[in-house]
Structures are given as C-alpha cells and as structure tokens.
C-alpha cells in the first residue's frame, strides 16, 4: 500500500514540476469548484467522486485541464466565457442630396450597439467595433463670446456671422443650428468694481457699456441665422478689472444646461472666443468664494445666477462634463494666448485651437478648419470599469494603418463615408463582490452614439447548482456534496468534513501523520489535519512536497552546473531520474561519446579516455576537449621531419639512430608530388608537409593516422634541390650593361654641350644686332694737331 501511495504522489509531482501553469492551480489550494475556476482560465475541477487517491487533499481536484485528463479524470468543470451581440444595426449609408432626410436618432455611425459579455477570470473576450462617418450629419454650434471691453471690435464683425456661417456649413450639412452666449466675469470684488456707478457702466471714457455679468445665454440653438444676427447686433460690451476672464463658468453652464441651450443628440460644437486667459478652481478664494463648483445648471432667465456662490470649475471637471455631454470645443483665441490654450487643448480630448484675428474677421474660416480637424479623428473612450476588469483596444485605420495600446483607441485622417474598425478585448481578473451584472459603455468622443456592454461574471460552476445540502456523503451531513466533493459546513474540515476544527490537534490523529519510528509530524513539511498530512506550499509553485507523510519533494536532488539533476533529468522523491544517455547521481555524466571525437576521427585523439562525454587526456602535454591542443609540441611536420629524412634518404640528425627511433610508421615512396595522397582520397585526415635538409634541398611527404591507429608516411623519393648559377650569361650581361651605360652617358654629355653652344651663339648674335655707334669715325680717335688762338690778335 505504501509503495502505491508513493508512486501516485511521485507521478503527480512529475506532472506539477513539468508545468508552471499547472502549479498555479495547485498553489491556490481551492476547496471548491467556484474557487478553482477563478484562479486562472486554464484551471479545471474534476467532479469524479473517485478521483482522489489516498492521502490527497481536496484541492488536488483543481489543476490544469490537460493534466486532469492525463490523470484520467472523466468529468471536468471548465466553464468558458462568451460574447453575444444583442443589437447589431448596420451603419447608415446616406447621401446629402438624397430625397429621404433622416432624423438624428435614425442615423447609425457605430456598430454593434449592444452586447452581452460573459467573463471568466483570466479569459479575455474580444469583439469588433465598426465606425463610419455619416454624410450630412446634423450639427449644433454654440458661439460663446467674451464681451469684455477688449472684444469691442470683434463684436462688430459677428453681426452677420449667423447667415454667413450657415451658408458655409451648407457644404457640410443641411441640418445646421447655431446659438449664442456671452460671458465677462464673476460679479464680486476683486474681479469687477462694485461701486454703484461701475455696476451700471463699468467702462470709462464715456463708453456706453452694459452691466457686468458672469454668463448669459443670449440665443438658444436655432436654425434661424437672421435671428442670430439680430440678437448679436443688440449686444453691448461690458468690462472687468483683471485680465483673466470667467470663461470656465460659462463653459460649464453651456455643457450641463442641455435643455436651456437646446442641444440635440447630434454633433455638438462649442466655439469659445476670447483674447484673454482664464480663471480656474481656487481663484474664487480671492473673492471669498470657497465652495467648489457643483457642475449643475444654474440658469435663471438665461443668466448664471450662482457665480458669486460657487468657485470656478477645475480643468478636470470641465473635461468630464464636456465628455459626458459629447461637446467638442473650438478655442478661437488671439495669437498672444495661443500657447496657453494649446496646453489646455492637450488636456481636453476632442478640442482644437484656432488663431483669431484682432477683430475676429477670420472666425468663419477658423470654425470650418477646426471642425474638419475634429471630425477627421475618432477616439474611443469607455465608462468606469468594475474592479478587476480591464479593457484593451486595437485600431484598424485607413490605408492599412494599425494602432495598439494608447494608439489603439484612435484613428485619424477620416473623411466622410470612411469606415474604420477596432478590436476590443475585455478581461476580468477576479469575480466582483456579489457577482452581479455590470453595464459599461464604449463611445467615440464627441459623438452621441455608444456601445452598451452588459458584463456577466462566471463566479461558480454549473454543478454547484445541483449540490446536496447536509449530504450523508459528507460525514453524516456535515457539508454540501457538490461537484464530486464535500463543501464543509462552518467549523468542519477534512476531505469528507470528518473533523471538527477543535479536534485537529489531538494526539490520536497526529499519530497517523508520523512515519514509523519517527517523532516528526508530516516530516516537518506539512500540517496534520484530521489524521492526514496537508503538505506545505512553497513560494515557487513548481516546487512541491508530496507523499503520505510529506517526505518527498522535487527540489532537493543533487545538482550539477547549478542545475537540478544537471538539467538532464527530473527530481522524484529526492532522487534524480535521468534522461536517456545520462547517468550519475546528478545526471551529470553523458553516455554520448560524439563529443570526444577528434578531427582525425579518434576518441580523444588517441591520447586519452572519454569519461562522461569529456576527454581525460593521459599525456600531460596534450589538452583541450579532445586532447588535440599541445602548446609545447612542434608541428606534425617538424615532429616527424628527422625520421622521414633518415628513413627515406639516409640522412639527417637521426641517421645513426634511425632503426631504433623511427620505426613507428610505415614508409611508402612515390615518384612525384602529384602521386601523394590527397584529403579527398582518404576516409581519415592527413597532413601535407614540406621540409628542407642541410643542403637546402626540399623533400615532400604526408603524415596520417588511419582508423586502425596505423601511422602512414608517403614521401616523394627524389629531393628537390636548387641548381647552380650560369656564369657566362651573368658576365655577358654585366659587360653589356657597363658598355651601354657608358655610351648613354657620352650621348647625354654631347647633347648638353650642343645645347650650351647654341645658346651662347644666339646670345652673341643678339648683342651684335643691338650695337648703336657710327662706323664712319672712331669714337676713341684724337687728332695730333692743336690749334691755339691768341686772344690779343686782332687780325691786323
């Protein structure tokens, strides 16, 4: 009986040690089917009543499904999740020029619309979502304008905005509505002056301004562009003291007051026009306002009535409300405040920033460009997920572009009529408390349509519904018999609920948990519960204790190379079971001799023995894995040179001892070098050698060791000696060279003299031609006669 138990546990240990995933299920120590299936998607519960062997814990029913099958379990509980499409209306294909005009609620841009997803812990469920931009989709645009004094010129240019913008938007949609609102600042100090005169007219220089206000809804969304122009023309500029404005108060009211503004479930655009910065949460403390903004509608007679009571909203609060109400924001601001609103745009999804000219003359082009930019991008977002549930996205956009992780939520450069798709995966890591169904939504930002997903959780097995309370199989009714095992009542433990918690440490039961002649309970590797050892769990789930007394384990075997059983076997009950071709206590010895073969085909090069797949070299001069390396040895050719020379030619240093020292090889003579054996002619390696004797004569030979360890030397029988020099040609060549060199030198000397003489003669001729004296009288001639004239002589 004992050997049978050990065998069963060792087999089970082998299964566990060979798979980390199987150990995950075992490590969980699941006591019921419901606990088991929540550990991992790979875990199953065996419901066979006779599945457990003697000494096995109830938690052994929970294991990897494949291993349960290997252990011959016939009935395995392994429920799987699924995805059911409840509503799957196709996306709308329509034409703006068509005769049929659909209502906004009749247009579908996202498919499917409703799903029912059943989740099991660790098992993701995936479905495809399709999005297509519908043509001629209705648009609601609300123009929110800063009416502080610096926007005076801008107000003049908005008087015809309604009709002009409607005309431009006809290119995009035939169903367009526009509304108008304005804002200035909170009506308390220090944002405005509260003196009576300034409350009536906050402007100086005799300007006619209206009283300051926080936010005013001037015109509810309407398709009447002329009415927009009429009401805007009646607006007056107001004023405040500080530079930042109370625009965030106005944006919050525009977002949450759906009925007063007249928003429809269509594309919602909010154009925010200003030339200044903004106040945000916390700035209200300057005016003594400390209550956070409540995010609710407070319009009385179309005027925000609680600006003095609630602080400005935070940016995060605005982001939430704009997203909840599917509003896309266009910030039309002057160039000076572009950097500020660009940073704000990065925090608000589905928003755009446009540069407003100093007098708002370009506002229509700005709105059209911003709308095209916003509508060409689709970004998916989901509502808050239940605890333990995660969701991931993968996008399949135009031109084969794919996105994962953060980029998996969005596609860009989408034109009207384009269709993109997303693969969405939902996974639950645990069963939520109560296991009740949850509903989440996935929707594209800025659009009113969404996908509703009902999440259902698999928290227990189907077999649990058929459980038998107070079953006699559970030790006289001490538990519920379900899924092939007992689920014990409170205070009872054991495989069959046979023990009370108060009895688990009695001496009688402990005696069943000790090996014969031993005082250790469960070998100090487990606990004795109801007379049965429950082995400890290791931190590494691949390492397990086993056996009736937890005396076996799969991690305390001998090691080699820091590997358990050398990496060539498995550890069973603290003993290595080696793989084929391995032996030794740690399976460290390989029986494969192929690693010992040298290049010449011999084991260890004939200079050692092959032990455990490694060569043990007998000659200390040789080393290396196959005893082929000899750092102090000469080369093969040099080593055998003297013996070959003495035996083949009767010469050399070993001529006197040739017969004694050089008879270790067979000598074979050949006539020419071409007759020497080549590597391709042999089935064993050989070496070609070329050596020189004392007379500078070369001799050629080959050295080889055959497969039967015979050494063979093939040598060319004739020495290759250099011939002496031919004296006559050398002397004749030297004499001829001397004569030729002499003649060449004479010719060169003669040539140089001729060139020199000709240059001198030419120089003489040139000087002769340049002579300038008169050839009729010698310039150095002096007459021999001297004539003297007497100065007193008067010629008388």
Coordinates of C-alpha atoms in Angstrom, one line a residue, residues 256-589:
X256 CA -24.8 71.0 -18.3
X257 CA -27.8 73.1 -19.3
X258 CA -28.8 71.0 -22.2
X259 CA -32.5 72.0 -22.2
X260 CA -31.9 75.7 -21.9
X261 CA -29.2 75.6 -24.6
X262 CA -31.3 73.3 -26.9
X263 CA -28.6 70.7 -27.5
X264 CA -29.7 67.7 -29.7
X265 CA -28.1 64.3 -29.8
X266 CA -26.0 65.3 -32.8
X267 CA -22.5 66.7 -33.4
X268 CA -22.1 69.4 -30.7
X269 CA -19.6 72.2 -31.3
X270 CA -18.8 74.9 -28.7
X271 CA -16.8 77.9 -30.1
X272 CA -15.1 79.7 -27.3
X273 CA -13.9 83.2 -28.4
X274 CA -11.6 85.4 -26.3
X275 CA -8.5 87.5 -26.2
X276 CA -7.5 86.8 -22.6
X277 CA -6.7 84.0 -20.2
X278 CA -9.0 82.2 -17.8
X279 CA -9.6 81.7 -14.1
X280 CA -9.9 78.1 -12.7
X281 CA -10.6 76.2 -9.5
X282 CA -9.1 78.0 -6.5
X283 CA -9.1 81.5 -7.9
X284 CA -12.5 82.1 -6.4
X285 CA -10.8 82.4 -3.0
X286 CA -9.7 85.9 -4.0
X287 CA -13.4 87.0 -3.9
X288 CA -14.2 84.9 -0.8
X289 CA -15.8 82.1 -2.8
X290 CA -14.7 78.7 -1.4
X291 CA -17.4 76.2 -2.4
X292 CA -16.3 74.0 -5.3
X293 CA -18.2 74.2 -8.5
X294 CA -21.1 71.7 -8.3
X295 CA -21.3 71.0 -12.1
X296 CA -25.0 71.7 -12.2
X297 CA -27.2 74.1 -14.2
X298 CA -28.0 77.4 -12.5
X299 CA -29.5 79.5 -15.3
X300 CA -32.3 81.8 -14.2
X301 CA -33.8 83.9 -17.0
X302 CA -30.9 82.7 -19.1
X303 CA -28.3 84.2 -16.7
X304 CA -25.9 82.2 -14.5
X305 CA -27.2 83.1 -11.0
X306 CA -24.6 81.3 -8.8
X307 CA -21.3 82.8 -9.9
X308 CA -20.9 84.6 -6.6
X309 CA -21.6 81.3 -4.7
X310 CA -19.6 78.6 -6.5
X311 CA -15.9 78.7 -7.4
X312 CA -14.6 78.3 -10.9
X313 CA -14.6 74.7 -12.2
X314 CA -11.3 72.8 -12.5
X315 CA -10.0 71.7 -15.8
X316 CA -10.6 68.0 -14.9
X317 CA -14.2 68.9 -14.0
X318 CA -14.7 70.6 -17.4
X319 CA -13.1 67.6 -19.2
X320 CA -15.6 65.3 -17.5
X321 CA -18.7 67.4 -18.3
X322 CA -17.7 68.1 -21.9
X323 CA -17.1 64.4 -22.4
X324 CA -20.3 63.3 -20.7
X325 CA -22.3 65.7 -22.9
X326 CA -20.3 64.9 -26.1
X327 CA -19.3 68.5 -26.7
X328 CA -16.3 69.3 -28.9
X329 CA -14.6 72.6 -28.1
X330 CA -13.0 75.1 -30.5
X331 CA -10.9 77.7 -28.8
X332 CA -10.8 80.8 -31.1
X333 CA -8.2 83.0 -29.3
X334 CA -5.7 85.7 -30.3
X335 CA -2.1 84.9 -31.2
X336 CA -0.9 86.2 -27.8
X337 CA -2.7 83.5 -25.9
X338 CA -2.1 80.7 -28.4
X339 CA 0.5 78.9 -26.1
X340 CA -1.9 78.9 -23.1
X341 CA -4.8 77.4 -25.0
X342 CA -2.6 74.9 -26.8
X343 CA -1.7 73.5 -23.4
X344 CA -5.4 73.5 -22.4
X345 CA -6.2 71.6 -25.7
X346 CA -3.8 68.9 -24.7
X347 CA -5.8 68.3 -21.5
X348 CA -9.3 68.4 -23.2
X349 CA -9.9 65.5 -25.6
X350 CA -11.6 66.4 -28.9
X351 CA -10.7 70.0 -28.8
X352 CA -9.0 72.4 -31.2
X353 CA -7.3 75.8 -31.1
X354 CA -7.5 78.4 -33.9
X355 CA -5.8 81.8 -34.2
X356 CA -8.3 84.6 -34.1
X357 CA -7.5 87.8 -35.9
X358 CA -7.5 91.0 -33.8
X359 CA -11.1 91.8 -34.9
X360 CA -12.4 88.3 -35.4
X361 CA -12.7 88.8 -39.2
X362 CA -11.5 85.2 -39.9
X363 CA -13.8 83.5 -37.4
X364 CA -15.8 81.6 -40.1
X365 CA -12.7 80.1 -41.7
X366 CA -11.3 79.2 -38.3
X367 CA -14.5 77.3 -37.3
X368 CA -14.6 75.4 -40.6
X369 CA -10.9 74.4 -40.3
X370 CA -11.3 73.4 -36.7
X371 CA -14.4 71.3 -37.4
X372 CA -12.7 69.4 -40.2
X373 CA -9.8 68.7 -37.9
X374 CA -12.0 67.4 -35.1
X375 CA -14.3 65.4 -37.3
X376 CA -11.4 63.6 -39.1
X377 CA -10.4 61.9 -35.8
X378 CA -12.2 59.3 -33.9
X379 CA -11.1 58.5 -30.3
X380 CA -12.8 55.7 -28.3
X381 CA -13.4 56.0 -24.5
X382 CA -15.1 53.8 -22.0
X383 CA -17.0 54.4 -18.9
X384 CA -15.7 53.4 -15.5
X385 CA -14.8 49.7 -15.3
X386 CA -15.8 47.4 -12.4
X387 CA -13.0 46.5 -10.0
X388 CA -10.7 43.9 -11.5
X389 CA -11.9 44.4 -15.1
X390 CA -9.6 45.7 -17.8
X391 CA -10.1 46.7 -21.5
X392 CA -7.7 47.0 -24.4
X393 CA -8.0 48.3 -27.9
X394 CA -6.5 47.7 -31.3
X395 CA -7.3 50.1 -34.2
X396 CA -7.5 49.2 -37.9
X397 CA -7.5 52.6 -39.7
X398 CA -7.3 53.8 -43.3
X399 CA -4.5 52.7 -45.7
X400 CA -3.7 49.6 -43.5
X401 CA -2.5 51.7 -40.5
X402 CA -2.8 49.8 -37.2
X403 CA -2.6 51.0 -33.7
X404 CA -2.1 49.3 -30.3
X405 CA -2.0 50.3 -26.6
X406 CA -2.7 54.1 -26.4
X407 CA -2.9 54.4 -30.2
X408 CA -5.3 51.5 -30.4
X409 CA -8.1 53.9 -29.3
X410 CA -8.0 56.3 -32.2
X411 CA -7.9 56.7 -36.0
X412 CA -7.0 59.9 -37.8
X413 CA -7.5 61.4 -41.3
X414 CA -11.0 60.0 -41.6
X415 CA -13.1 61.5 -44.4
X416 CA -16.9 61.5 -44.7
X417 CA -18.0 58.0 -45.7
X418 CA -14.8 56.3 -44.4
X419 CA -15.1 53.2 -42.3
X420 CA -12.7 52.1 -39.6
X421 CA -12.8 49.3 -37.1
X422 CA -11.5 48.4 -33.7
X423 CA -10.9 45.1 -31.9
X424 CA -11.8 45.5 -28.2
X425 CA -10.8 43.0 -25.6
X426 CA -12.3 42.8 -22.1
X427 CA -10.8 40.7 -19.3
X428 CA -11.7 40.2 -15.7
X429 CA -9.0 39.2 -13.1
X430 CA -11.5 38.3 -10.4
X431 CA -15.2 37.9 -9.7
X432 CA -16.6 41.1 -8.3
X433 CA -18.2 41.0 -4.9
X434 CA -21.7 39.8 -5.3
X435 CA -21.1 38.8 -8.9
X436 CA -23.9 40.9 -10.1
X437 CA -24.0 42.1 -13.8
X438 CA -22.4 45.4 -14.6
X439 CA -23.0 47.7 -17.6
X440 CA -20.2 49.7 -19.3
X441 CA -20.3 51.8 -22.4
X442 CA -17.8 52.5 -25.2
X443 CA -18.2 55.5 -27.4
X444 CA -16.3 57.8 -29.8
X445 CA -15.5 61.1 -28.1
X446 CA -17.7 64.0 -29.5
X447 CA -20.4 61.7 -30.8
X448 CA -23.7 60.8 -29.1
X449 CA -23.7 57.2 -30.1
X450 CA -22.3 54.4 -27.9
X451 CA -22.0 50.7 -27.4
X452 CA -23.7 49.3 -24.3
X453 CA -22.0 46.2 -22.9
X454 CA -23.5 44.1 -20.2
X455 CA -20.9 42.3 -18.2
X456 CA -21.8 39.0 -16.6
X457 CA -19.3 37.1 -14.4
X458 CA -18.8 33.3 -14.0
X459 CA -18.3 33.0 -10.2
X460 CA -19.3 29.4 -9.7
X461 CA -19.6 26.1 -11.6
X462 CA -22.9 24.8 -13.1
X463 CA -22.5 21.6 -11.0
X464 CA -22.8 23.7 -7.8
X465 CA -26.4 24.3 -8.6
X466 CA -27.0 20.6 -8.1
X467 CA -25.3 20.5 -4.7
X468 CA -26.8 18.3 -2.0
X469 CA -27.0 20.1 1.4
X470 CA -26.3 18.1 4.6
X471 CA -25.3 15.2 2.4
X472 CA -24.6 11.8 4.1
X473 CA -21.5 11.6 2.0
X474 CA -20.0 14.4 4.0
X475 CA -19.6 12.5 7.3
X476 CA -23.2 12.4 8.3
X477 CA -24.4 15.7 6.9
X478 CA -21.5 18.0 7.8
X479 CA -21.4 19.6 4.4
X480 CA -22.8 20.1 0.9
X481 CA -21.9 17.5 -1.6
X482 CA -21.3 19.4 -4.9
X483 CA -19.1 18.9 -7.9
X484 CA -17.9 15.5 -6.7
X485 CA -16.6 16.8 -3.3
X486 CA -17.8 17.9 0.0
X487 CA -18.1 21.6 0.8
X488 CA -17.9 21.6 4.5
X489 CA -20.2 23.5 6.9
X490 CA -18.8 26.1 9.2
X491 CA -16.4 24.6 11.8
X492 CA -15.8 21.4 9.8
X493 CA -12.7 20.4 7.8
X494 CA -11.3 17.4 6.0
X495 CA -11.8 15.8 2.7
X496 CA -15.2 14.5 3.9
X497 CA -15.8 17.1 6.6
X498 CA -15.0 14.3 9.1
X499 CA -13.2 16.6 11.6
X500 CA -14.1 19.5 13.8
X501 CA -11.6 22.3 14.0
X502 CA -11.4 21.7 17.7
X503 CA -10.1 18.1 17.1
X504 CA -7.4 18.7 14.5
X505 CA -4.5 18.7 17.0
X506 CA -5.4 15.6 19.1
X507 CA -2.6 13.1 19.8
X508 CA -4.6 10.2 18.3
X509 CA -4.9 12.0 14.9
X510 CA -1.3 13.2 15.0
X511 CA -0.1 9.6 15.3
X512 CA -1.4 8.9 11.8
X513 CA 0.8 11.7 10.4
X514 CA 4.1 10.3 11.7
X515 CA 6.3 7.9 9.8
X516 CA 7.2 4.7 11.7
X517 CA 9.9 5.2 14.3
X518 CA 9.8 9.0 13.8
X519 CA 8.6 11.8 16.0
X520 CA 8.3 14.4 13.2
X521 CA 4.7 15.2 12.2
X522 CA 4.4 15.2 8.4
X523 CA 8.2 15.2 8.2
X524 CA 8.1 18.8 9.3
X525 CA 6.9 19.7 5.8
X526 CA 3.2 20.0 6.5
X527 CA 0.3 20.0 8.9
X528 CA -1.7 17.1 10.3
X529 CA -5.4 17.8 9.6
X530 CA -7.8 15.1 10.6
X531 CA -5.1 12.5 10.6
X532 CA -4.0 13.3 7.1
X533 CA -0.9 15.3 6.1
X534 CA -1.5 18.5 4.2
X535 CA 1.9 19.4 2.7
X536 CA 3.2 23.0 2.8
X537 CA 3.1 25.2 -0.3
X538 CA 6.4 26.6 -1.5
X539 CA 6.9 30.2 -2.6
X540 CA 7.8 28.7 -6.0
X541 CA 4.7 26.8 -7.1
X542 CA 6.8 24.5 -9.2
X543 CA 8.4 23.1 -6.1
X544 CA 6.1 20.8 -4.1
X545 CA 6.2 18.4 -1.2
X546 CA 4.4 15.1 -1.6
X547 CA 3.9 11.6 -0.1
X548 CA 1.7 10.3 2.7
X549 CA 4.0 12.0 5.3
X550 CA 5.2 14.8 3.0
X551 CA 8.5 13.0 3.0
X552 CA 9.1 13.5 -0.8
X553 CA 9.9 16.6 -2.7
X554 CA 11.0 17.6 -6.2
X555 CA 13.7 20.1 -5.4
X556 CA 16.2 18.6 -3.0
X557 CA 18.0 16.3 -5.5
X558 CA 21.7 16.6 -6.4
X559 CA 22.7 19.4 -8.7
X560 CA 25.3 19.7 -11.5
X561 CA 26.3 23.0 -13.0
X562 CA 23.9 24.7 -10.6
X563 CA 21.0 22.8 -12.3
X564 CA 18.7 20.4 -10.6
X565 CA 19.7 16.9 -11.9
X566 CA 22.2 18.7 -14.2
X567 CA 19.2 19.7 -16.4
X568 CA 19.1 16.2 -17.8
X569 CA 16.6 14.5 -15.6
X570 CA 13.7 15.1 -13.1
X571 CA 13.7 15.0 -9.4
X572 CA 11.3 12.5 -7.8
X573 CA 11.2 12.0 -4.1
X574 CA 14.7 13.5 -3.7
X575 CA 16.3 11.2 -6.3
X576 CA 17.3 12.1 -9.9
X577 CA 15.6 10.1 -12.6
X578 CA 18.0 10.7 -15.5
X579 CA 17.1 11.1 -19.2
X580 CA 18.3 8.6 -21.8
X581 CA 22.1 8.8 -22.4
X582 CA 22.8 10.3 -19.0
X583 CA 23.8 8.7 -15.7
X584 CA 25.3 9.7 -12.3
X585 CA 23.7 11.0 -9.0
X586 CA 23.1 14.4 -10.6
X587 CA 22.6 13.1 -14.2
X588 CA 25.9 14.9 -14.9
X589 CA 27.5 12.0 -16.9

